[in-house]
Every structure is written in structure tokens, then in C-alpha cells.
Tab-separated table of C-alpha atoms in Angstrom:
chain	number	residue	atom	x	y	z
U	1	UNK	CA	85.216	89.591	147.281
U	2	UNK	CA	88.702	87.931	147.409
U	3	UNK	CA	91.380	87.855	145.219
U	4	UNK	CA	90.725	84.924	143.584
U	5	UNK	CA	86.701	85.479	143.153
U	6	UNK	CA	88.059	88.909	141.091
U	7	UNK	CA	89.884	87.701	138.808
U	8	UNK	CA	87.610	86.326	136.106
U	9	UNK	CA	85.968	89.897	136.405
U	10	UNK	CA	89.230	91.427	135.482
U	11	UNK	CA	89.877	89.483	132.526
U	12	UNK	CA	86.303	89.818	131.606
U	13	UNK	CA	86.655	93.275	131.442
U	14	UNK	CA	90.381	93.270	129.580
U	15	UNK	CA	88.965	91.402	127.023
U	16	UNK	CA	86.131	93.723	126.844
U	17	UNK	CA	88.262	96.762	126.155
U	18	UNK	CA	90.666	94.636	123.671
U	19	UNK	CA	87.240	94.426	121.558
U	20	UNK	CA	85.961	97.629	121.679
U	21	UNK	CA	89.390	98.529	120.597
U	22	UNK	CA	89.432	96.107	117.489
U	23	UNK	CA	86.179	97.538	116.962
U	24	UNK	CA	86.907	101.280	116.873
U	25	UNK	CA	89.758	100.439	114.742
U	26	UNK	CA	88.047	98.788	112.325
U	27	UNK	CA	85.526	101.500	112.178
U	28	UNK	CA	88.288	104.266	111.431
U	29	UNK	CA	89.859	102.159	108.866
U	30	UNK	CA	86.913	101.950	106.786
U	31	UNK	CA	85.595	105.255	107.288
U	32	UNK	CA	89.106	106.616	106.104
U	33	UNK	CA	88.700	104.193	102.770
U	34	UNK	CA	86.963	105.186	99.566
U	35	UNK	CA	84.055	103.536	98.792
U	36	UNK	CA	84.539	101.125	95.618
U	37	UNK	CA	81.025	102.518	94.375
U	38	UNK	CA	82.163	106.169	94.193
U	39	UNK	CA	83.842	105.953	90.647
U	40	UNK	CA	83.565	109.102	88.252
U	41	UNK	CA	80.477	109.389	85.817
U	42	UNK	CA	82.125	108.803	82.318
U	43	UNK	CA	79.407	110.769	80.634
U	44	UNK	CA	80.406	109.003	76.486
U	45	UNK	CA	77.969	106.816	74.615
U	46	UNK	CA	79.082	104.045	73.077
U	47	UNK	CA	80.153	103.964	69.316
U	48	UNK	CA	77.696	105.303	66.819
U	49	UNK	CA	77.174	102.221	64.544
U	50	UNK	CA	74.409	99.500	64.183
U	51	UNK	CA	74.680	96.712	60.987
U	52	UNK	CA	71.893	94.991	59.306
U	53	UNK	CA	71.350	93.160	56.014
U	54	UNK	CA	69.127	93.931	53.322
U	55	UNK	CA	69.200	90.981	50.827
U	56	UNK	CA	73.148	90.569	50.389
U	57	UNK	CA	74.158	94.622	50.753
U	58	UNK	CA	75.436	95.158	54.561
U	59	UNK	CA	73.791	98.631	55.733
U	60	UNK	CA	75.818	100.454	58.645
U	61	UNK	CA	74.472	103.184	59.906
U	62	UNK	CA	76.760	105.878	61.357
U	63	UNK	CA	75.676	108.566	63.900
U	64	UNK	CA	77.376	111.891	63.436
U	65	UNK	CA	76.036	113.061	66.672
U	66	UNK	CA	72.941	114.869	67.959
U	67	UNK	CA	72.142	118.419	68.798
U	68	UNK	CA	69.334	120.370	70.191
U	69	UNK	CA	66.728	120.776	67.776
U	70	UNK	CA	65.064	124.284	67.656
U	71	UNK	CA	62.102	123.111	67.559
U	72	UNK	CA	59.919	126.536	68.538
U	73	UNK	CA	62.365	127.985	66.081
U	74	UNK	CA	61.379	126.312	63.043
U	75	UNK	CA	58.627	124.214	62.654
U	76	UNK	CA	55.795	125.697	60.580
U	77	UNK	CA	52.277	125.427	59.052
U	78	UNK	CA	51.263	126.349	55.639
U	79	UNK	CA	48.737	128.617	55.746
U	80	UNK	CA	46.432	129.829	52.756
U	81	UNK	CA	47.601	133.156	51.382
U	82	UNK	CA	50.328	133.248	53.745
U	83	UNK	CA	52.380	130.799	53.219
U	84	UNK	CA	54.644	129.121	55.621
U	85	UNK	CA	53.693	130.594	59.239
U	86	UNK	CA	54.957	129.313	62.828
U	87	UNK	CA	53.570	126.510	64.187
U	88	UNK	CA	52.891	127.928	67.485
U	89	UNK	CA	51.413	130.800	65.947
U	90	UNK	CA	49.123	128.579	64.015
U	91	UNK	CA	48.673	125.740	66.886
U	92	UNK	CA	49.960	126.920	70.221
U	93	UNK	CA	51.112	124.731	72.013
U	94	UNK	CA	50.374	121.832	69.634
U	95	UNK	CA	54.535	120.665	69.269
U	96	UNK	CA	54.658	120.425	73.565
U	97	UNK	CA	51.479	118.657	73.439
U	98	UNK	CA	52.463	116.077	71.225
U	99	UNK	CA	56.210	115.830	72.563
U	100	UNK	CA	55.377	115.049	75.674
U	101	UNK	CA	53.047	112.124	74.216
U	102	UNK	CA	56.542	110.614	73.731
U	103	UNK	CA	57.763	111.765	76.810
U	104	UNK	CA	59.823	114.666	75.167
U	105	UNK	CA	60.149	118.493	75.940
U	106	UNK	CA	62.183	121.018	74.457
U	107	UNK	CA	65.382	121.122	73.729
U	108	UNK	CA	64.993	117.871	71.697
U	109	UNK	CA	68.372	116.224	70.723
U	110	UNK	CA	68.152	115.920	66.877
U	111	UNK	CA	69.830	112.748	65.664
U	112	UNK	CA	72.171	113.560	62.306
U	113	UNK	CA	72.573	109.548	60.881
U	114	UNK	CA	74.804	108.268	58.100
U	115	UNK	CA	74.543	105.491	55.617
U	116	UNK	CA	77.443	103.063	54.577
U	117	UNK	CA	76.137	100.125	51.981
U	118	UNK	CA	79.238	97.696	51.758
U	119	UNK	CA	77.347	95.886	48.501
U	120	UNK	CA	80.139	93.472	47.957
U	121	UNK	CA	82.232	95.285	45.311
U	122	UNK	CA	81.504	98.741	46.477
U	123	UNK	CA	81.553	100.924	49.315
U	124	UNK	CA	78.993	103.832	49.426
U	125	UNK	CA	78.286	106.480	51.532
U	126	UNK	CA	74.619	108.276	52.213
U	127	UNK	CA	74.869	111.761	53.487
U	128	UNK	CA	78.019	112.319	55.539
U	129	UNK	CA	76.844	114.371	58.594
U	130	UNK	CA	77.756	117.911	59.515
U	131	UNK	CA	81.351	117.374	60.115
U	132	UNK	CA	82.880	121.053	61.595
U	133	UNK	CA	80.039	123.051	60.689
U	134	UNK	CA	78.022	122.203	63.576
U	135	UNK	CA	79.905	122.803	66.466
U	136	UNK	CA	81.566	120.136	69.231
U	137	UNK	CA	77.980	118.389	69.527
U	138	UNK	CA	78.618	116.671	65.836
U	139	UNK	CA	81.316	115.395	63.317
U	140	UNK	CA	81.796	112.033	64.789
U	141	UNK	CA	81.216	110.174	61.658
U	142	UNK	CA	84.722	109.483	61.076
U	143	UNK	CA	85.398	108.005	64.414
U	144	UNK	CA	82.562	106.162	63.774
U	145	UNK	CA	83.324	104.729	60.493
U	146	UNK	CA	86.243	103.314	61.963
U	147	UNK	CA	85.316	101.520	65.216
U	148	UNK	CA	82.641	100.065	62.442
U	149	UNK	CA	85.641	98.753	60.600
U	150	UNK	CA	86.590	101.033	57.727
U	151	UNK	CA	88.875	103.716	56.447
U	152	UNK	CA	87.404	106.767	54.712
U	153	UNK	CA	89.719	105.811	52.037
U	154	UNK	CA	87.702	102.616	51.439
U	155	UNK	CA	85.252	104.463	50.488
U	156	UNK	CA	84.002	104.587	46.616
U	157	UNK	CA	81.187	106.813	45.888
U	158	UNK	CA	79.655	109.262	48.206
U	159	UNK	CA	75.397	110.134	47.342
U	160	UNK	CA	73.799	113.029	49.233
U	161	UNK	CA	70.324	113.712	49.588
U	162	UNK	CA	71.252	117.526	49.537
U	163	UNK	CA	73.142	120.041	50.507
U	164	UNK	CA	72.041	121.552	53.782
U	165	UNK	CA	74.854	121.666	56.064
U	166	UNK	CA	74.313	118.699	58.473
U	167	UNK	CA	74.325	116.216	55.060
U	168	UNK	CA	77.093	117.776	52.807
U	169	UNK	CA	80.056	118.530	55.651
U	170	UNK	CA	80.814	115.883	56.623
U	171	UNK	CA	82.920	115.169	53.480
U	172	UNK	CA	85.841	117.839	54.329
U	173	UNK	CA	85.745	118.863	58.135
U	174	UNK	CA	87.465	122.471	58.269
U	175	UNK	CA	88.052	121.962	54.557
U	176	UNK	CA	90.241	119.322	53.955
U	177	UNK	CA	88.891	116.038	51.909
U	178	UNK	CA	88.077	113.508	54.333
U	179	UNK	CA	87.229	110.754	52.012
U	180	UNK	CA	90.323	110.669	48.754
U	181	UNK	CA	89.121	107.754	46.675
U	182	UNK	CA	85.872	108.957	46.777
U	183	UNK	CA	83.028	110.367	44.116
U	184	UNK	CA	81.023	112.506	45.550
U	185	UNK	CA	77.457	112.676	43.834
U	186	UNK	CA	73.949	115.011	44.597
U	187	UNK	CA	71.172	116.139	41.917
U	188	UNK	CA	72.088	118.713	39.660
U	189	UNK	CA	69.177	120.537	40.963
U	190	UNK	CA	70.556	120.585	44.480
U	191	UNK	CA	74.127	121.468	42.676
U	192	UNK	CA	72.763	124.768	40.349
U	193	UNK	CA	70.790	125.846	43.074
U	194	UNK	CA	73.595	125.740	46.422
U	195	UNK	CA	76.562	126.534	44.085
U	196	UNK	CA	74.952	130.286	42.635
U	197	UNK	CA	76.078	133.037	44.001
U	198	UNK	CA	72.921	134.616	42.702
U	199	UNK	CA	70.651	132.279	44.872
U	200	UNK	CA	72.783	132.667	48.391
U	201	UNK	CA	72.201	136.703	47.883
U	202	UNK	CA	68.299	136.306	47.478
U	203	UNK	CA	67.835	133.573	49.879
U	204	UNK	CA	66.082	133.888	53.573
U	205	UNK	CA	69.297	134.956	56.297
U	206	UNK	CA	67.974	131.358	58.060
U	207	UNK	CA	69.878	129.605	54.829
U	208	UNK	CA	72.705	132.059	53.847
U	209	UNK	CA	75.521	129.725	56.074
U	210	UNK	CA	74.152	126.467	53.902
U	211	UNK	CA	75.555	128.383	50.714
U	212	UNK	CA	79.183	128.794	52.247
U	213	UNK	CA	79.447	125.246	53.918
U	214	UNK	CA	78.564	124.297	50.801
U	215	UNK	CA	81.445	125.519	49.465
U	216	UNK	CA	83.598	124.970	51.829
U	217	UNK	CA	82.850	121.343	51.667
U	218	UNK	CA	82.833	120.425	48.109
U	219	UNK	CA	85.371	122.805	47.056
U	220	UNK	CA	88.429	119.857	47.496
U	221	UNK	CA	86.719	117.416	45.471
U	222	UNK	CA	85.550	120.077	42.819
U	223	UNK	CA	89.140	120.568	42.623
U	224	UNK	CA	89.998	117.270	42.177
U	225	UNK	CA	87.553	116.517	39.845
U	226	UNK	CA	85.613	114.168	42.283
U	227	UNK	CA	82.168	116.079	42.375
U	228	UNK	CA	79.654	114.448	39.801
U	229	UNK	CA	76.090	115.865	39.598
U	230	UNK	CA	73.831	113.589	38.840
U	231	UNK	CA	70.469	113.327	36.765
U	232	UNK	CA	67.687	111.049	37.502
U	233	UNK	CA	66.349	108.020	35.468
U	234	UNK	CA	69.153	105.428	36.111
U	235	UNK	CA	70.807	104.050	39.164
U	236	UNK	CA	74.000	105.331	40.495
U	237	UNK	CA	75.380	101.750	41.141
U	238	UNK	CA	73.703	98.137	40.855
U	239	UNK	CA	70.866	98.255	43.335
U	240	UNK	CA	70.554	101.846	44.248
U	241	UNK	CA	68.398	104.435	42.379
U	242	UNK	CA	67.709	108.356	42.882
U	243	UNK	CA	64.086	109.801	42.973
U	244	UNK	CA	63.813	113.390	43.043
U	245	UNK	CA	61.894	114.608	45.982
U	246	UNK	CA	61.882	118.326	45.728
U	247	UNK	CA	60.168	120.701	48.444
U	248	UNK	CA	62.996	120.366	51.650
U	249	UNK	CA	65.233	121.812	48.880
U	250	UNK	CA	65.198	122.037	45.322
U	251	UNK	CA	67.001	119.004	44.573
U	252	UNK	CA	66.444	116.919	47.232
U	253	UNK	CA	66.364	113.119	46.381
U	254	UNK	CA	65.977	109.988	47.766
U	255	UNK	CA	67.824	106.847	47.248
U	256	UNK	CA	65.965	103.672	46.915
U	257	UNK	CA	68.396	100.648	47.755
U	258	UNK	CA	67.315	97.153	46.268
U	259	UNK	CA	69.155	93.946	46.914
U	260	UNK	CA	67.722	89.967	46.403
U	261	UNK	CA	64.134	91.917	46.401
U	262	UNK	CA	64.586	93.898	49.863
U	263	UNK	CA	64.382	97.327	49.631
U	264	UNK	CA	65.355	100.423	51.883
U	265	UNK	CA	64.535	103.984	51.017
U	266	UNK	CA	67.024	106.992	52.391
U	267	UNK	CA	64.597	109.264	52.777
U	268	UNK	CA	66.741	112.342	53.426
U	269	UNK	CA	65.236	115.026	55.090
U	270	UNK	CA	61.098	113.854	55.144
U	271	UNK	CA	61.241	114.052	59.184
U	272	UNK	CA	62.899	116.230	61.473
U	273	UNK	CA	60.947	115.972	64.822
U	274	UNK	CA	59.397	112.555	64.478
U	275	UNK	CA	57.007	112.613	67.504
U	276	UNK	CA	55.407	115.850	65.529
U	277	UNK	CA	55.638	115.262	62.080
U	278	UNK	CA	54.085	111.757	61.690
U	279	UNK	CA	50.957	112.641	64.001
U	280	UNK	CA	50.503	115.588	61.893
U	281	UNK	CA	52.215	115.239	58.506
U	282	UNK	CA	51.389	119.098	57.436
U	283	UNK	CA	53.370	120.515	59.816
U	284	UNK	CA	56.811	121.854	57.811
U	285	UNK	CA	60.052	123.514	58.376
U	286	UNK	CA	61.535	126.969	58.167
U	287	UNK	CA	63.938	125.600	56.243
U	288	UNK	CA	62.234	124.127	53.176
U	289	UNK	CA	62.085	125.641	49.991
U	290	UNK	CA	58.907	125.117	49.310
U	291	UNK	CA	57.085	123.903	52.417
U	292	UNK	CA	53.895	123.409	50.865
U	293	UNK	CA	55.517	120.867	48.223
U	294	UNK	CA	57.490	119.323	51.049
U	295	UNK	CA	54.168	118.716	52.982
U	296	UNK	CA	52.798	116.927	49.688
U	297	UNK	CA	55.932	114.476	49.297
U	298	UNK	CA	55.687	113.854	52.807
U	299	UNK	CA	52.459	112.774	53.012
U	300	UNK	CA	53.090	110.627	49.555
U	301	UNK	CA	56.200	109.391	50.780
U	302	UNK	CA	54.414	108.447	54.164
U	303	UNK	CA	51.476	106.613	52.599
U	304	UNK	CA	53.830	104.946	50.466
U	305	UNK	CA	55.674	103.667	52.468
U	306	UNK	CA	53.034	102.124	54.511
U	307	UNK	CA	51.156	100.323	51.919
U	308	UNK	CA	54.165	98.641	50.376
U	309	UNK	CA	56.289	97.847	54.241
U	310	UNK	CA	59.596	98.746	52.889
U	311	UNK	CA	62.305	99.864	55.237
U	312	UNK	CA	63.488	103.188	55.904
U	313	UNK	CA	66.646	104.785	56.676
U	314	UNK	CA	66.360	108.602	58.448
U	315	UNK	CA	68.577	110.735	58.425
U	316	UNK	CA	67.216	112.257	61.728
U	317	UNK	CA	64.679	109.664	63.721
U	318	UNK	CA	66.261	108.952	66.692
U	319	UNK	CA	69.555	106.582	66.027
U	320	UNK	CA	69.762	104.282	63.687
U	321	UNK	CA	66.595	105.948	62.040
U	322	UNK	CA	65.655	102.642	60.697
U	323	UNK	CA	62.344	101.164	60.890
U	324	UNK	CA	59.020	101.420	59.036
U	325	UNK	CA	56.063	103.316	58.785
U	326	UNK	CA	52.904	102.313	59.374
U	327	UNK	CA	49.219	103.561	59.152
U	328	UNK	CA	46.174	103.248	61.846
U	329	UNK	CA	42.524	104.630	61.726
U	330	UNK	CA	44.021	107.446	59.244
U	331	UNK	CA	47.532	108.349	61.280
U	332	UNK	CA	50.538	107.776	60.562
U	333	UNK	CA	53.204	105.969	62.970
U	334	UNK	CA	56.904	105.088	62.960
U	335	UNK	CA	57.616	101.001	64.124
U	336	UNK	CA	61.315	100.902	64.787
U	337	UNK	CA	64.136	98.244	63.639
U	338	UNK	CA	64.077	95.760	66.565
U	339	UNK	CA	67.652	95.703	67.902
U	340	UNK	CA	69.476	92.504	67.140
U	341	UNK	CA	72.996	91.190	67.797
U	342	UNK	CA	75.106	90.255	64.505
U	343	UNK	CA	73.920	91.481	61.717
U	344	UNK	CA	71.964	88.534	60.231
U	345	UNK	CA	73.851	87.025	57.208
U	346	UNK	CA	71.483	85.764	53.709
């Protein structure tokens, strides 16, 4: 080959080497770059409020948080002569079983849910979460109440269903009054029977920490002269109305909220592990008073609530515990709000 005839090789090959070059290059560069896709997991929800209307009253409800529900712990059966028994000593394996019909296996995350009704000239509160006395999983009602666009201190008049722990502490986290221009307002059942000493030494051990968060939490507004027990038979405020509901506790209530002929019912404490409870109404809680009375209002409040198609708020169905309840072939069901955007305005 001559000189000339070799020459197009050589470049050939130059150029060959110039791009494999480039190429490895190229190859080390982006190798040595972080992918854009790797960012960190942020692991936060988003904030706990949703908004809808009833009639002219704006409802926001407010999640506290969620914890894992002990739900071997203490669900129960009432059985004849023997009162309030566990559930899987009655039905083993029943609560799996009908868990995992909605896809759900121990530990359930319980949902603790608040109610703020803005009804034009008022601001009310219903039940105000656990605040401290649950732990780091809960007491985010606060925060919540102001990414929804209030101060506690806009808040008038504070009604609780009762005073178990994840309803009542909310109001004073460690202590201290979270909500100063507010009344705060439960049955005086509820009131004679968490504020006696007598009761708190005779009580089961499962309830004995109820009696001191109690305390704890209503002691600032006692002492301000902000805690007003109420008595049924009249509404509280224009449009909302108290109806005892004993058996969870002894004074437990429920708030029926009424505006331009819509009506909600807070329904307190009815259900605690909804995927149980409505397919089998019976089954009750370590933590009633009276389970077997419990049981009955359930089922009342359930069949009620079903024939007539009013809402419901829930103080633990999965957030924002509103919806309705609904019957079929002779069981029970929960239909949940459908989510919408802005709350629709009358």
C-alpha cells in the first residue's frame, strides 16, 4: 500500500479513537452525577383538614392524628352472665377475618378527628383530640386549625362528647389552656362521674389514666371559670343540640347540628374499628362503661341513622369520618363523603 492509499485509513482510525474518547467521557460524567430521581422520601401527610357545608354552617374537620389501635386488646362481646368478654375469646379470629375484608390487618391506625362549625357568628369546637396525652403519634390539632385558617383564640365554645383522653386533651397540651376565649362544655354526667376521686379509685386499671388527663386538661379552664357542664333538653347554640347517649361512658352525648334543614350528628365514640363494628354492631369495647348499653345505642343510633340519611361526623372512621350509614339485606354499612374541591357555598 503506498503512502497516499494509507492515509484515509489513518484518519479513519484517528477519528475513531477521538469518538470512543468522547464516548467514555461522557459515560464517566454521568455515572459520577446523581440521578435527579433519587430525592429523599419526605414521609409527612398533608394538612389534616377537609371543609364542607351543611345548610349555611361551614364544618371543618381537623385530624389530630392516628395511632395504632389495639384492636386484640380491646374489643369485646357481651356475653350472658358474664358480661363483657374478649372478642377473640368469644369469636376467634372473627376481627382478622373481617379486617382483611377491607384489606386491613393489625396494627390498625385509629383516626382521632375534630369538629370546627364556623356558623356565622360563632366558632365551635367538637372534641379536641388527645393533645400530649397520647404520645408523638397525636396532638396535631392545633397545627391543623391553623393551616385551616384559624387561631385557637377564635374560638368560642368548645362541646365534648366525653371525657376519655383522646376527646378532652386536646384543650391544654401539657397543661396549659390552648384555647383562652373559649367555654368549654360536656354533660354533667360525664363531669360527676371523671371529676370523683371516688370513681377513679374503683374504676378498671384500663381507665385510671382517663381520670388524671382529665384533670390535667380541664383544670386551667376550671380555674378560669371557663368549664360549664351542661344538661340536656335545649341547644347549646342556634342549630346544635345534645342527646345523651350513655353506655361508651356515663355521660356520653351526641351533638345533633341543624342548619337551613341539613343535619349532621357527632356521634362521639359509636365506632372505633369501623370495618368490625358495622358488620357486627354487638361487638363492644373494653373501655365502655356499660358495654351492653353501648351495644343498644349503637345499634339505635345505626338504624337511625339509616332510615332518616343524615350525615355523620366520627370521631374515629378513617379521616374526615364523614359520610352516612346505610342498611342492606339486614347489615349495616358506612358510604363515605365523596371528596370535593371548595367547599360548596348555599
Amino acid at each position: 500500500m503506498s503512502a497516499r492509499s494509507a492515509l484515509p485509513v489513518r484518519s479513519r482510525l484517528l477519528a475513531l479513537a477521538a469518538v470512543c474518547l468522547t464516548t467514555a467521557a461522557t459515560l464517566t460524567m454521568t455515572l459520577a452525577t446523581p440521578s435527579l430521581a433519587a430525592a429523599p422520601i419526605v414521609g409527612t401527610q398533608a394538612p389534616g383538614f377537609y371543609r364542607m357545608m351543611l345548610g349555611r354552617f361551614e364544618i371543618t374537620v381537623l385530624s389530630d392524628g392516628t395511632h395504632p389501635f389495639p384492636v386484640h386488646m380491646v374489643l369485646t362481646q357481651v356475653v350472658d352472665n358474664k358480661g363483657a368478654v374478649p372478642l377473640d375469646q368469644v369469636a376467634p379470629g372473627e376481627a382478622d377475618a373481617l379486617l382483611a375484608e377491607s384489606r386491613l390487618a393489625v396494627p390498625v391506625q385509629g383516626s382521632i378527628n375534630a369538629f370546627l362549625i364556623n356558623t356565622g357568628s360563632r366558632l365551635i369546637l367538637i372534641d379536641s383530640g388527645a393533645g400530649s396525652l397520647y404520645g408523638d403519634c397525636c396532638g396535631h390539632l392545633i397545627d391543623n386549625l391553623k393551616s385551616a385558617g384559624y387561631l385557637p383564640d377564635q374560638v368560642d365554645e368548645i362541646y365534648l362528647t366525653h371525657l376519655h383522653a383522646d376527646h378532652v386533651g386536646g384543650i391544654a397540651p401539657n397543661g396549659k389552656m390552648a384555647f383562652p376565649n373559649a367555654i368549654v362544655r360536656v354533660s354533667e354526667a360525664d363531669a360527676d362521674y371523671w371529676l370523683n376521686d371516688r370513681n377513679e379509685q374503683a374504676a378498671p386499671k384500663l381507665l385510671n389514666s382517663m381520670f388524671e388527663g382529665d384533670k390535667a386538661s380541664l383544670r386551667p379552664y376550671i380555674d378560669a371559670g371557663k368549664f360549664k357542664p351542661f344538661a340536656y333538653g335545649q341547644e347549646l347554640s342556634p342549630g346544635i343540640t345534645p342527646i345523651a347517649s350513655p353506655g361508651h361512658t356515663p355521660g356520653h352525648s351526641f351533638f345533633m347540628v341543624e342548619s337551613e334543614g341539613q343535619k349532621m350528628l357527632m356521634w362521639g365514640d359509636v365506632v372505633h374499628v369501623a370495618a368490625v363494628q358495622f358488620p357486627n354492631p354487638s361487638v363492644t369495647l373494653a373501655y365502655d362503661s356499660d358495654a351492653r348499653m353501648a351495644e343498644k345505642e349503637r345499634e339505635m343510633i345505626f338504624s337511625d341513622a339509616a332510615r332518616n340519611g343524615y350525615w355523620i361526623g366520627a370521631a374515629h372512621i378513617s379521616f374526615p369520618g364523614l359520610g352516612h350509614v346505610s342498611a342492606s339485606q339486614g347489615h349495616f354499612f358506612w358510604i363515605p363523603a365523596n371528596y370535593e374541591g371548595p367547599a360548596a357555598r348555599p
